[in-house]
Amino acid sequence: DTGVSQNPRHKITKRGQNVTFRCDPISEHNRLYWYRQTLGQGPEFLTYFQNEAQLEKSRLLSDRFSAERPKGSFSTLEIQRTEQGDSAMYLCASSPRTASSYEQYFGPGTRLTVT
Amino acid sequence: AQSVTQLGSHVSVSEGALVLLRCNYSSSVPPYLFWYVQYPNQGLQLLLKYTSAATLVKGINGFEAEFKKSETSFHLTKPSAHMSDAAEYFCAVSLNYGGATNKLIFGTGTLLAVQP
């Protein structure tokens, strides 16, 4: 069990560029979540996958954002035409599907800076 | 809709003193409740969780929290603060019903400073 990993850890991009982040959950965790955390705030839910199916999306996830989880393993989060307001820490978490699997295990996050 | 309120965005204690971080929740159904800790530029680490079993929950690093339904509270405590406890602490709630995604709703966090 190596924990949730996220790449890259830091990304600096210019406004209008596209960026893609990757999350590798704990193996055999079938639930995967994306959150966004801005400075001084708690994380906010973006989207949820159960296996490869995207079952819930927050209103925060505008049409410039897209997330995938092919084959129910790793996940990617893409932001198109980035804006300065997209600058934040993007956190990925995974959770196993068992009777007591209510807790989520977080990765170290990807910090995005849009200049 | 469910929500979490953390009273006090900054708390400062002396090393060895009691740590008390406050969390109140609002939920239309029985909640699951969590405390997470975040060190600078890192992800979140689970400290403890309440999932409708014992109301007094013990976690890692000597922390514990008590679920009080009548007060809709889930305050985090530690009898004696260590310098290494300095970090940001988040309280979170998720829904407890069949079919729920169990997404977490977080409070705005409490930054704990520990003075020598």
CSV table of C-alpha atoms in Angstrom, one decimal, chain A residues 59-114:
chain,number,residue,atom,x,y,z
A,59,ARG,CA,-21.5,22.8,-9.9
A,60,LEU,CA,-17.9,24.0,-9.4
A,61,LEU,CA,-16.9,21.7,-12.2
A,62,SER,CA,-17.5,24.0,-15.1
A,63,ASP,CA,-17.5,22.8,-18.7
A,64,ARG,CA,-13.8,23.7,-18.9
A,65,PHE,CA,-13.1,20.9,-16.5
A,66,SER,CA,-13.2,17.2,-17.4
A,67,ALA,CA,-12.3,14.2,-15.4
A,68,GLU,CA,-11.9,10.6,-16.5
A,69,ARG,CA,-11.1,7.3,-14.9
A,70,PRO,CA,-10.5,4.8,-17.6
A,71,LYS,CA,-10.6,1.2,-16.5
A,72,GLY,CA,-11.3,2.2,-13.0
A,73,SER,CA,-7.7,2.7,-12.0
A,74,PHE,CA,-5.9,6.1,-12.3
A,75,SER,CA,-7.8,9.3,-12.9
A,76,THR,CA,-7.0,12.5,-14.8
A,77,LEU,CA,-8.4,15.9,-14.3
A,78,GLU,CA,-8.1,18.3,-17.2
A,79,ILE,CA,-8.7,22.1,-17.2
A,80,GLN,CA,-9.0,23.8,-20.5
A,81,ARG,CA,-8.4,27.5,-21.2
A,82,THR,CA,-7.1,28.0,-17.6
A,83,GLU,CA,-8.1,31.2,-15.8
A,84,GLN,CA,-6.4,32.8,-12.8
A,85,GLY,CA,-9.3,31.8,-10.6
A,86,ASP,CA,-8.3,28.2,-11.3
A,87,SER,CA,-5.2,28.6,-9.1
A,88,ALA,CA,-5.6,26.2,-6.2
A,89,MET,CA,-4.5,22.9,-4.8
A,90,TYR,CA,-6.2,20.0,-6.5
A,91,LEU,CA,-6.6,17.0,-4.2
A,92,CYS,CA,-7.4,13.4,-5.0
A,93,ALA,CA,-8.7,10.9,-2.5
A,94,SER,CA,-9.6,7.3,-2.7
A,95,SER,CA,-11.8,5.0,-0.6
A,96,PRO,CA,-12.4,1.2,-0.6
A,97,ARG,CA,-15.9,-0.1,-0.9
A,98,THR,CA,-16.3,-2.1,2.3
A,99,ALA,CA,-18.9,-1.9,5.1
A,100,SER,CA,-16.7,0.4,7.1
A,101,SER,CA,-15.0,2.3,4.3
A,102,TYR,CA,-16.2,5.7,5.1
A,103,GLU,CA,-12.8,7.4,5.3
A,104,GLN,CA,-11.0,8.9,2.4
A,105,TYR,CA,-7.3,8.7,1.9
A,106,PHE,CA,-5.8,11.8,0.3
A,107,GLY,CA,-2.9,12.3,-2.0
A,108,PRO,CA,-0.3,15.2,-1.6
A,109,GLY,CA,-2.1,17.3,-4.1
A,110,THR,CA,-1.2,19.3,-7.2
A,111,ARG,CA,-0.7,23.0,-6.7
A,112,LEU,CA,-1.7,24.9,-9.8
A,113,THR,CA,-0.6,28.5,-10.4
A,114,VAL,CA,-2.1,30.3,-13.4
